[in-house]
Amino acid sequence: MIAILSAPSNLGLRPPEPGGVPGTAKAPEALRAAGLYRRLAEEVGAIDAGLVLAGRYVDDDDRRPAGRIRNQDAILDHTARLASRIDDLVGEGHAPLVLGGDCSILLGPALALAGTGAGLVHLDGHTDFRHVGSAGPVASLGGEDLAAVVGLHLPAISDIDGRGPYVAPDRAAHLGCRDDDGNAAEAAGVLGAVVPASRAMRLDPGEA
């Protein structure tokens, strides 16, 4: 049974302006208001599995030490709690549908799947493959999440409790980036597949 788990987070994004707060944490409730929960419950028997709240967003650009990402402690705390809740739901026989939130929430499901041999299809308008080796200082996990889950990030992020990489690079694929994505070429050399949106729209479903 599908279990809808809300994970409202904005921790992995840059502030929209100095001192501002991104609005992505509002997404799960916006989807509820749009009828997603009700439709899934009526049509496939989905259940509401509650929510895993993230910590408070802080614009710490002016005081964050080198070698740390924005809101790092809050992200790691949220990741651990989200992974634990996903583990519980899977153990109860459910298929979790996690609704964020910015892209940094990928870390929670990936940590929950670590060691299982599971694969990942990353569907996004960006590859989110920025990392220390390719982009100098890293800062916002929302643009670095795919690199992090395949082991290319700061150890505190990509090797939590010694469990990284959470997904083997050759078991991960990206679909949907723009043709001018600056990290697509590197991602294509590391991941099992990278399919830009322009190519995906031309593919026959049988070729995808």
mmCIF file of C-alpha atoms in Angstrom, residues 5-206:
data_model
loop_
_atom_site.group_PDB
_atom_site.id
_atom_site.type_symbol
_atom_site.label_atom_id
_atom_site.label_comp_id
_atom_site.label_asym_id
_atom_site.label_seq_id
_atom_site.Cartn_x
_atom_site.Cartn_y
_atom_site.Cartn_z
ATOM 1 C CA LEU A 5 4.899 10.776 3.867
ATOM 2 C CA SER A 6 5.274 14.537 4.031
ATOM 3 C CA ALA A 7 8.832 15.867 4.379
ATOM 4 C CA PRO A 8 8.492 19.656 4.133
ATOM 5 C CA SER A 9 11.975 21.101 3.856
ATOM 6 C CA ASN A 10 13.738 24.103 2.394
ATOM 7 C CA LEU A 11 17.102 23.447 4.049
ATOM 8 C CA GLY A 12 19.071 22.686 0.898
ATOM 9 C CA LEU A 13 18.403 25.918 -0.986
ATOM 10 C CA ARG A 14 19.988 29.341 -1.177
ATOM 11 C CA PRO A 15 17.876 32.116 0.313
ATOM 12 C CA PRO A 16 15.840 33.946 -2.345
ATOM 13 C CA GLU A 17 17.353 37.147 -0.938
ATOM 14 C CA PRO A 18 19.630 37.898 2.033
ATOM 15 C CA GLY A 19 17.765 36.873 5.158
ATOM 16 C CA GLY A 20 14.939 35.341 3.112
ATOM 17 C CA VAL A 21 13.473 31.846 3.375
ATOM 18 C CA PRO A 22 12.697 29.574 0.376
ATOM 19 C CA GLY A 23 9.077 28.489 0.070
ATOM 20 C CA THR A 24 9.503 24.835 -0.921
ATOM 21 C CA ALA A 25 8.515 23.558 2.526
ATOM 22 C CA LYS A 26 4.940 24.533 1.654
ATOM 23 C CA ALA A 27 4.753 21.974 -1.163
ATOM 24 C CA PRO A 28 3.233 18.980 0.684
ATOM 25 C CA GLU A 29 0.316 20.993 2.022
ATOM 26 C CA ALA A 30 -0.168 22.650 -1.367
ATOM 27 C CA LEU A 31 -0.410 19.181 -2.906
ATOM 28 C CA ARG A 32 -2.883 18.163 -0.220
ATOM 29 C CA ALA A 33 -4.997 21.242 -0.935
ATOM 30 C CA ALA A 34 -4.894 20.384 -4.645
ATOM 31 C CA GLY A 35 -6.447 16.993 -3.868
ATOM 32 C CA LEU A 36 -3.476 14.662 -4.294
ATOM 33 C CA TYR A 37 -3.903 12.870 -0.963
ATOM 34 C CA ARG A 38 -7.642 12.432 -1.477
ATOM 35 C CA ARG A 39 -7.287 11.142 -5.030
ATOM 36 C CA LEU A 40 -4.606 8.625 -4.101
ATOM 37 C CA ALA A 41 -6.665 7.431 -1.142
ATOM 38 C CA GLU A 42 -9.785 7.017 -3.263
ATOM 39 C CA GLU A 43 -8.155 5.464 -6.314
ATOM 40 C CA VAL A 44 -5.378 3.264 -4.922
ATOM 41 C CA GLY A 45 -6.076 3.101 -1.194
ATOM 42 C CA ALA A 46 -3.102 5.227 -0.154
ATOM 43 C CA ILE A 47 -2.750 6.146 3.503
ATOM 44 C CA ASP A 48 -1.500 9.350 5.094
ATOM 45 C CA ALA A 49 1.706 8.434 6.942
ATOM 46 C CA GLY A 50 2.133 11.822 8.585
ATOM 47 C CA LEU A 51 5.117 14.080 8.317
ATOM 48 C CA VAL A 52 8.761 14.398 9.275
ATOM 49 C CA LEU A 53 9.407 18.043 10.051
ATOM 50 C CA ALA A 54 12.702 19.662 9.182
ATOM 51 C CA GLY A 55 14.536 22.088 11.424
ATOM 52 C CA ARG A 56 14.454 25.840 11.044
ATOM 53 C CA TYR A 57 16.060 27.342 7.943
ATOM 54 C CA VAL A 58 18.976 29.664 8.664
ATOM 55 C CA ASP A 59 20.729 31.903 6.154
ATOM 56 C CA ASP A 60 24.228 31.263 7.496
ATOM 57 C CA ASP A 61 26.312 32.415 4.527
ATOM 58 C CA ASP A 62 28.138 35.034 6.564
ATOM 59 C CA ARG A 63 29.232 32.685 9.353
ATOM 60 C CA ARG A 64 29.303 29.132 7.973
ATOM 61 C CA PRO A 65 32.761 27.530 8.417
ATOM 62 C CA ALA A 66 34.614 26.231 5.386
ATOM 63 C CA GLY A 67 33.930 22.595 4.619
ATOM 64 C CA ARG A 68 30.265 22.705 5.626
ATOM 65 C CA ILE A 69 27.083 23.124 3.638
ATOM 66 C CA ARG A 70 24.171 25.428 4.335
ATOM 67 C CA ASN A 71 22.042 24.183 7.260
ATOM 68 C CA GLN A 72 24.234 21.086 7.540
ATOM 69 C CA ASP A 73 23.276 20.023 11.069
ATOM 70 C CA ALA A 74 19.567 20.468 10.391
ATOM 71 C CA ILE A 75 19.847 18.518 7.122
ATOM 72 C CA LEU A 76 21.646 15.622 8.801
ATOM 73 C CA ASP A 77 19.074 15.516 11.596
ATOM 74 C CA HIS A 78 16.172 15.572 9.147
ATOM 75 C CA THR A 79 17.849 12.949 6.962
ATOM 76 C CA ALA A 80 18.266 10.542 9.879
ATOM 77 C CA ARG A 81 14.662 10.922 11.036
ATOM 78 C CA LEU A 82 13.281 10.664 7.518
ATOM 79 C CA ALA A 83 15.320 7.525 6.782
ATOM 80 C CA SER A 84 14.130 5.946 10.032
ATOM 81 C CA ARG A 85 10.482 6.668 9.221
ATOM 82 C CA ILE A 86 10.894 5.233 5.723
ATOM 83 C CA ASP A 87 12.499 2.107 7.209
ATOM 84 C CA ASP A 88 9.488 1.708 9.501
ATOM 85 C CA LEU A 89 6.994 2.081 6.658
ATOM 86 C CA VAL A 90 8.826 -0.397 4.445
ATOM 87 C CA GLY A 91 8.991 -2.824 7.370
ATOM 88 C CA GLU A 92 5.210 -2.551 7.682
ATOM 89 C CA GLY A 93 4.825 -3.500 4.031
ATOM 90 C CA HIS A 94 4.109 -0.030 2.664
ATOM 91 C CA ALA A 95 5.546 1.726 -0.385
ATOM 92 C CA PRO A 96 6.475 5.224 0.832
ATOM 93 C CA LEU A 97 5.682 8.206 -1.388
ATOM 94 C CA VAL A 98 7.784 11.018 0.079
ATOM 95 C CA LEU A 99 6.663 14.554 -0.723
ATOM 96 C CA GLY A 100 9.141 17.404 -0.194
ATOM 97 C CA GLY A 101 10.482 19.894 -0.012
ATOM 98 C CA ASP A 102 13.617 20.828 -1.881
ATOM 99 C CA CYS A 103 15.871 18.240 -3.501
ATOM 100 C CA SER A 104 17.995 17.770 -0.380
ATOM 101 C CA ILE A 105 15.338 15.382 0.950
ATOM 102 C CA LEU A 106 16.700 12.775 -1.493
ATOM 103 C CA LEU A 107 19.327 12.060 1.148
ATOM 104 C CA GLY A 108 16.733 10.523 3.511
ATOM 105 C CA PRO A 109 15.279 7.913 1.139
ATOM 106 C CA ALA A 110 18.755 7.163 -0.199
ATOM 107 C CA LEU A 111 20.079 6.530 3.304
ATOM 108 C CA ALA A 112 17.109 4.259 3.985
ATOM 109 C CA LEU A 113 17.968 2.248 0.852
ATOM 110 C CA ALA A 114 21.715 2.068 1.535
ATOM 111 C CA GLY A 115 23.025 -1.462 1.292
ATOM 112 C CA THR A 116 19.911 -2.843 -0.407
ATOM 113 C CA GLY A 117 21.231 -2.694 -3.968
ATOM 114 C CA ALA A 118 18.328 -0.452 -4.957
ATOM 115 C CA GLY A 119 18.601 1.729 -8.031
ATOM 116 C CA LEU A 120 17.636 5.354 -8.511
ATOM 117 C CA VAL A 121 16.028 7.292 -11.339
ATOM 118 C CA HIS A 122 16.641 10.993 -10.697
ATOM 119 C CA LEU A 123 14.060 13.071 -12.590
ATOM 120 C CA ASP A 124 14.927 16.774 -12.514
ATOM 121 C CA GLY A 125 15.539 19.782 -14.717
ATOM 122 C CA HIS A 126 19.111 19.816 -13.394
ATOM 123 C CA THR A 127 21.524 16.957 -12.808
ATOM 124 C CA ASP A 128 22.202 18.153 -9.243
ATOM 125 C CA PHE A 129 25.705 16.758 -9.744
ATOM 126 C CA ARG A 130 27.718 19.657 -8.371
ATOM 127 C CA HIS A 131 30.277 18.448 -5.831
ATOM 128 C CA VAL A 132 33.601 19.285 -4.203
ATOM 129 C CA GLY A 133 35.713 17.876 -7.010
ATOM 130 C CA SER A 134 33.827 19.648 -9.781
ATOM 131 C CA ALA A 135 32.712 22.982 -8.402
ATOM 132 C CA GLY A 136 35.028 24.140 -5.662
ATOM 133 C CA PRO A 137 33.267 24.967 -2.387
ATOM 134 C CA VAL A 138 29.882 23.310 -2.078
ATOM 135 C CA ALA A 139 27.082 25.059 -0.263
ATOM 136 C CA SER A 140 23.512 24.067 -1.165
ATOM 137 C CA LEU A 141 22.611 20.377 -1.085
ATOM 138 C CA GLY A 142 19.561 21.038 -3.252
ATOM 139 C CA GLY A 143 21.924 21.310 -6.233
ATOM 140 C CA GLU A 144 24.284 18.587 -5.068
ATOM 141 C CA ASP A 145 21.972 15.782 -3.963
ATOM 142 C CA LEU A 146 22.532 13.296 -6.788
ATOM 143 C CA ALA A 147 26.296 13.605 -6.441
ATOM 144 C CA ALA A 148 25.923 13.116 -2.687
ATOM 145 C CA VAL A 149 23.930 9.889 -2.830
ATOM 146 C CA VAL A 150 26.446 8.232 -5.173
ATOM 147 C CA GLY A 151 29.326 9.162 -2.879
ATOM 148 C CA LEU A 152 30.673 12.406 -4.362
ATOM 149 C CA HIS A 153 30.376 14.931 -1.571
ATOM 150 C CA LEU A 154 31.776 15.818 1.822
ATOM 151 C CA PRO A 155 32.066 12.618 3.909
ATOM 152 C CA ALA A 156 29.643 14.021 6.490
ATOM 153 C CA ILE A 157 27.004 14.144 3.753
ATOM 154 C CA SER A 158 27.788 11.226 1.451
ATOM 155 C CA ASP A 159 29.012 8.693 4.033
ATOM 156 C CA ILE A 160 26.686 8.987 7.020
ATOM 157 C CA ASP A 161 27.518 6.291 9.581
ATOM 158 C CA GLY A 162 29.923 4.775 7.047
ATOM 159 C CA ARG A 163 27.024 3.706 4.809
ATOM 160 C CA GLY A 164 27.910 5.543 1.605
ATOM 161 C CA PRO A 165 27.576 5.479 -1.267
ATOM 162 C CA TYR A 166 23.875 5.029 -0.644
ATOM 163 C CA VAL A 167 23.280 4.153 -4.301
ATOM 164 C CA ALA A 168 25.954 2.619 -6.518
ATOM 165 C CA PRO A 169 26.757 5.062 -9.350
ATOM 166 C CA ASP A 170 26.045 2.470 -12.042
ATOM 167 C CA ARG A 171 22.633 1.853 -10.449
ATOM 168 C CA ALA A 172 21.668 5.524 -10.772
ATOM 169 C CA ALA A 173 20.286 7.316 -13.822
ATOM 170 C CA HIS A 174 19.329 10.930 -14.425
ATOM 171 C CA LEU A 175 16.493 12.041 -16.693
ATOM 172 C CA GLY A 176 15.407 15.536 -17.645
ATOM 173 C CA CYS A 177 18.324 17.964 -17.463
ATOM 174 C CA ARG A 178 18.656 20.925 -19.782
ATOM 175 C CA ASP A 179 21.081 20.714 -22.688
ATOM 176 C CA ASP A 180 23.276 23.398 -21.113
ATOM 177 C CA ASP A 181 23.613 21.668 -17.736
ATOM 178 C CA GLY A 182 27.229 22.228 -16.741
ATOM 179 C CA ASN A 183 27.534 18.943 -14.858
ATOM 180 C CA ALA A 184 25.829 16.627 -17.357
ATOM 181 C CA ALA A 185 29.003 15.462 -19.094
ATOM 182 C CA GLU A 186 30.646 14.414 -15.853
ATOM 183 C CA ALA A 187 27.463 12.779 -14.608
ATOM 184 C CA ALA A 188 27.232 10.784 -17.839
ATOM 185 C CA GLY A 189 30.701 9.394 -17.194
ATOM 186 C CA VAL A 190 29.822 8.311 -13.668
ATOM 187 C CA LEU A 191 26.172 7.248 -13.675
ATOM 188 C CA GLY A 192 24.464 4.398 -15.445
ATOM 189 C CA ALA A 193 22.701 6.844 -17.775
ATOM 190 C CA VAL A 194 22.038 10.549 -18.283
ATOM 191 C CA VAL A 195 19.182 11.474 -20.620
ATOM 192 C CA PRO A 196 18.599 15.203 -21.253
ATOM 193 C CA ALA A 197 15.014 16.377 -21.602
ATOM 194 C CA SER A 198 15.489 17.154 -25.297
ATOM 195 C CA ARG A 199 16.423 13.538 -25.992
ATOM 196 C CA ALA A 200 13.816 12.063 -23.664
ATOM 197 C CA MET A 201 11.042 13.839 -25.547
ATOM 198 C CA ARG A 202 12.177 12.198 -28.796
ATOM 199 C CA LEU A 203 12.477 8.670 -27.425
ATOM 200 C CA ASP A 204 9.952 5.972 -28.069
ATOM 201 C CA PRO A 205 8.849 4.632 -24.643
ATOM 202 C CA GLY A 206 10.362 1.289 -25.554
#
